[in-house]
Coordinates of C-alpha atoms in Angstrom, one line a residue:
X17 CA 42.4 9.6 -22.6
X18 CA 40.7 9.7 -26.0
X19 CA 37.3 10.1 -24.8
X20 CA 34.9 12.4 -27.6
X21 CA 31.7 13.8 -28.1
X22 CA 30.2 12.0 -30.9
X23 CA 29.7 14.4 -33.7
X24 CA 26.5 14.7 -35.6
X25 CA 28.6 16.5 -38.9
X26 CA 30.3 15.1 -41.2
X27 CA 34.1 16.0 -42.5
X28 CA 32.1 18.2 -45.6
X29 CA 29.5 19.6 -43.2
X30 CA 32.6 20.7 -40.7
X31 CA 34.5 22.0 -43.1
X32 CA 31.2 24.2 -44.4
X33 CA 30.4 25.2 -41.0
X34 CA 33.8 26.6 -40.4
X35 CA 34.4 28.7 -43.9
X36 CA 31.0 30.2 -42.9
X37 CA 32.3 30.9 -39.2
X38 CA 35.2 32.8 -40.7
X39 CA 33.3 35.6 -42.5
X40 CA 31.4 36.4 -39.0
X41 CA 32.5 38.5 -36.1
X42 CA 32.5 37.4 -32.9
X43 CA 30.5 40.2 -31.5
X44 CA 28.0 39.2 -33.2
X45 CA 28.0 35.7 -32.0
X46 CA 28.3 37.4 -28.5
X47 CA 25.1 39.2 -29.1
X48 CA 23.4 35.8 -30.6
X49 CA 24.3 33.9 -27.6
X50 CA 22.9 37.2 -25.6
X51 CA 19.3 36.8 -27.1
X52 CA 19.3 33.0 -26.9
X53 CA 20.3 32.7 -23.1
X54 CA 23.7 31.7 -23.4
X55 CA 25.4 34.5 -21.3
X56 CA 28.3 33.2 -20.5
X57 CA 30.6 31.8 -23.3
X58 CA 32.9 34.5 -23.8
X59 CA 36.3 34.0 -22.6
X60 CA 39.0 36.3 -20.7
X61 CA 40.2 39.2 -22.1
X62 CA 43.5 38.0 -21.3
X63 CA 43.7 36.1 -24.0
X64 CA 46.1 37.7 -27.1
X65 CA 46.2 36.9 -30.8
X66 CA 50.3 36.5 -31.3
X67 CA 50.4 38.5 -34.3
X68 CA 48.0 41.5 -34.4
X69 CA 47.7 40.8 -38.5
X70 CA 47.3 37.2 -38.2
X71 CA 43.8 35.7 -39.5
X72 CA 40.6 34.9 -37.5
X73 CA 40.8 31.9 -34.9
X74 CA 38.3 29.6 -35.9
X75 CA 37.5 26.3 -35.5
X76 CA 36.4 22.5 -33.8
X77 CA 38.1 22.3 -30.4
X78 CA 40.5 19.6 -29.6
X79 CA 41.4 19.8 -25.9
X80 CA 44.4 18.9 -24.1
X81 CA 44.8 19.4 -20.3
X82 CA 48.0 19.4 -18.3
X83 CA 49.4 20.7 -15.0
X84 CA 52.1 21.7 -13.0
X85 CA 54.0 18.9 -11.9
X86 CA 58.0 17.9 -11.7
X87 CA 59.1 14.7 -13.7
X88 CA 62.6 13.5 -15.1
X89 CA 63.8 13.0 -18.8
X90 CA 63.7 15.1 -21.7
X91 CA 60.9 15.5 -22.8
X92 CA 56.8 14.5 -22.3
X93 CA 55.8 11.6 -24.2
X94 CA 51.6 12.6 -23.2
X95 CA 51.8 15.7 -25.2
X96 CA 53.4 13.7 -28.1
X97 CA 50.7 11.2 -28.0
X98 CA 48.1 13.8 -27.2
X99 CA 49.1 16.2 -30.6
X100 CA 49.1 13.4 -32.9
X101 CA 45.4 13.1 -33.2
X102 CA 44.6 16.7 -34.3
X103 CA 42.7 16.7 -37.3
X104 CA 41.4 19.0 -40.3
X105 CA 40.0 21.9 -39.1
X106 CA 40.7 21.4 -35.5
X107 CA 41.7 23.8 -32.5
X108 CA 44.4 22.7 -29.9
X109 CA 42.9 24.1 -26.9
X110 CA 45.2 23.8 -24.2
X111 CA 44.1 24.0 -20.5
X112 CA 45.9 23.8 -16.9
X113 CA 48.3 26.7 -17.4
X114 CA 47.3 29.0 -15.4
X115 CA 50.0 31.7 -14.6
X116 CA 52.5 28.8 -14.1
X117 CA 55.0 31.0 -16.0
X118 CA 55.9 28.1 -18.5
X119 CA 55.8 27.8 -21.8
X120 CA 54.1 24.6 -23.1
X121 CA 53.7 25.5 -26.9
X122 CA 56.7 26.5 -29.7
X123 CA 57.2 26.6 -33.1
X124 CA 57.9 22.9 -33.7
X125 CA 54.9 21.8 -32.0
X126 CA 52.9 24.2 -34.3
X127 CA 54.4 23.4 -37.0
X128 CA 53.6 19.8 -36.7
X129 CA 50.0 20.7 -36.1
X130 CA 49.7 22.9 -38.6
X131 CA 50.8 19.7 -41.2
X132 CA 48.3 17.6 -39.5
X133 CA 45.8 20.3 -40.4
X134 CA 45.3 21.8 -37.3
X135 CA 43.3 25.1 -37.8
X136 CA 45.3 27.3 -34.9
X137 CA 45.7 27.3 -31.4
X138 CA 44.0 28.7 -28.2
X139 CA 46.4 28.5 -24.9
X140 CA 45.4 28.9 -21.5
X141 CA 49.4 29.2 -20.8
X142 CA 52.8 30.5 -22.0
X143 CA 54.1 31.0 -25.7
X144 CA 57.6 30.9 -27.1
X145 CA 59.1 31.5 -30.7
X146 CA 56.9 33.8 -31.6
X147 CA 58.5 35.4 -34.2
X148 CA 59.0 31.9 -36.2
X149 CA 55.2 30.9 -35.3
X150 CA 54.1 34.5 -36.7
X151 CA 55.2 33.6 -39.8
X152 CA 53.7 30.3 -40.3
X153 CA 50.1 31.9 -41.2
X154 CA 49.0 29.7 -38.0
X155 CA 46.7 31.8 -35.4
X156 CA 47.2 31.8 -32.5
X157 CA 45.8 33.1 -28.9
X158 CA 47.2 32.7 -26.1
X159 CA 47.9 34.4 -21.9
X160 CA 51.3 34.8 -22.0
X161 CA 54.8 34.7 -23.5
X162 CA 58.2 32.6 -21.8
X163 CA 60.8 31.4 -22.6
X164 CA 61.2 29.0 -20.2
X165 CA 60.4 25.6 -21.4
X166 CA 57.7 23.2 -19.8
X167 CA 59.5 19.9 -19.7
X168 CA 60.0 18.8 -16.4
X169 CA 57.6 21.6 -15.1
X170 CA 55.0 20.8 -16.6
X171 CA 52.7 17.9 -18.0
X172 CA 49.9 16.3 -20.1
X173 CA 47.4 14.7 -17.9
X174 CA 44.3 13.7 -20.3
X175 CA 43.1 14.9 -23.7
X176 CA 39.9 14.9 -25.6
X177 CA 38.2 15.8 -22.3
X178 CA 36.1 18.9 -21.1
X179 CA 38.3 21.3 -19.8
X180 CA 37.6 24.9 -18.0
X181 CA 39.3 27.8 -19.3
X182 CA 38.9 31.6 -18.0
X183 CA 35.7 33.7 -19.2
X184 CA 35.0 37.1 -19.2
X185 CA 31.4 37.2 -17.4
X186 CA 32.0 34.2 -15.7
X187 CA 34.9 32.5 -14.0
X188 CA 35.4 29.3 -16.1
X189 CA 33.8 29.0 -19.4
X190 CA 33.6 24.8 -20.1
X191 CA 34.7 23.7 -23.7
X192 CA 34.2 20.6 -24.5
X193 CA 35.8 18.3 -27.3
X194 CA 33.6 19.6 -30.8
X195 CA 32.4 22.3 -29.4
X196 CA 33.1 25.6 -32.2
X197 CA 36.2 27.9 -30.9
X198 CA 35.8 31.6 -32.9
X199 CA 38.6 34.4 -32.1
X200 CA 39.5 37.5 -33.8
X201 CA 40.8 41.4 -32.4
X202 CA 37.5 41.5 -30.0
X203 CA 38.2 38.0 -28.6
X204 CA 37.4 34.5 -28.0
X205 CA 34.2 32.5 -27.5
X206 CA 33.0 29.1 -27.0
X207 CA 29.9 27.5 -29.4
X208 CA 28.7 24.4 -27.6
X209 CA 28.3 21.9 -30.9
X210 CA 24.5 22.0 -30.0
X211 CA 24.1 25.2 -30.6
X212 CA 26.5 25.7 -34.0
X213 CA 24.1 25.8 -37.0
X214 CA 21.5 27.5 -34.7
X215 CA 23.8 30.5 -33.9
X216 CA 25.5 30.7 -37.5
X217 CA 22.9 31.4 -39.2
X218 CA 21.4 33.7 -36.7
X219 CA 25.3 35.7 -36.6
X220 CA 25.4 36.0 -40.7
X221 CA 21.9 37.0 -40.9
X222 CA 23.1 39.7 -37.7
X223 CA 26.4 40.5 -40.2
X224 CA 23.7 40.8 -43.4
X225 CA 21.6 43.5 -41.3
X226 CA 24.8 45.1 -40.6
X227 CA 26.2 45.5 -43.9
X228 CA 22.8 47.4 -44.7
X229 CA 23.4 50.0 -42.2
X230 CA 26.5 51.0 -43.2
X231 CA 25.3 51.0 -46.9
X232 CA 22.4 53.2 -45.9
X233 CA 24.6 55.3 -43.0
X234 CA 27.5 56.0 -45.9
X235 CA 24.6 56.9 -48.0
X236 CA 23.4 59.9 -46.0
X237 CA 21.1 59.1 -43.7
X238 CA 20.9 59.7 -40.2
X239 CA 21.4 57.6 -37.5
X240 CA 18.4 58.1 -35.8
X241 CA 16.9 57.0 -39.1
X242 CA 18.6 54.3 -39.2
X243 CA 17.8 52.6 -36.1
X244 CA 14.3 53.5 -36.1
X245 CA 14.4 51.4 -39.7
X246 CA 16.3 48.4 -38.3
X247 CA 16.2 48.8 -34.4
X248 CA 18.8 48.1 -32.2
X249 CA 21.7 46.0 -33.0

């Protein structure tokens, strides 16, 4: 259940990678993924930032999957197992939700995450105590909110495996454990690990143009001037 992608960064290099990530948009790594041939890494629309001031969702996935099925006890000892090797930096991307109607992430479980480092969440499922996670500082996206528990409902199965989670120009958009997770008010999108350095530095050179045109558009000139001078972006 602990099966990974090996990683080709180190600790240092991650933790670079995803300061930089932060100061981009996702639009623009939409449109960098457009021009590359990668059309179809966005994810759903459906998908909601928790707290509408919260900070930007960014960072290395860490996938857990699970599924609607009934058990006894009180509690599920896979997601315990399955949280407890987040690390710095990470995403908890959680998959098999669906529309179930459950909730299968609260405040305790965030807050233990967040102390392990845990960058934020992205949830392909229900929510609950969001008013105590919106004060945590701990981003989070996610389908839906209940308050109905998942114990006994609904289960781990595997983690640290690909998973499939609802895309916006395609039906499933595969993540994979390592591969870069970057949300803010426009949405969510998958970078495969391959393709990280290669569309970073293509999205902050995309943000540096940008900056330019609204220096030279606040300046006066006109946008038809403006787009003949840098094109189309």
């Amino acid at each position: 259940m602990t099966t990974t992608l090996a990683s080709t960064f180190t600790p240092e290099q991650k933790a670079d990678l995803r300061a930089r990530f932060l100061k981009v948009d996702t639009a623009n790594v939409a449109d960098v993924l457009d021009e590359m041939g990668h059309l179809d890494f966005g994810l759903a629309s459906s998908f909601w930032p928790i707290r509408e001031s919260q900070n930007k969702l960014a960072g290395w996935a860490y996938t857990i999957r699970g599924q609607m099925t009934p058990y006894a006890g009180t509690g599920d000892p896979e997601k315990m197992k399955a949280v407890a090797g987040l690390s710095e930096g990470e995403i908890s991307v959680w998959s098999g939700g669906g529309a179930s109607g459950v909730c299968f992430f609260g405040e305790l479980i965030a807050r233990g995450m967040q102390h392990r480092g845990c960058a934020g969440a992205l949830i392909d499922g229900g929510i609950r105590d969001i008013e105590w996670i919106a004060q945590m500082n701990f981003p989070v996206f996610t389908q839906y909110r209940s308050p109905v528990q998942s114990i006994g409902r609904w289960g781990v199965n595997a983690w640290q495996v690909p998973v499939y989670l609802p895309g916006a120009t395609a039906e499933r958009v595969r993540v994979r454990p390592g591969d870069f997770i970057l949300a803010d008010f426009d949405g969510a999108i998958v970078i495969p690990i391959d393709l990280v350095e290669t569309v970073l530095e293509r999205s902050e050179a995309l943000t540096r143009k940008e900056v330019a045109i609204r220096e030279d558009l606040d300046a006066g000139m006109g946008l038809p001037e403006v787009l003949e001078k840098y094109g189309h972006v």
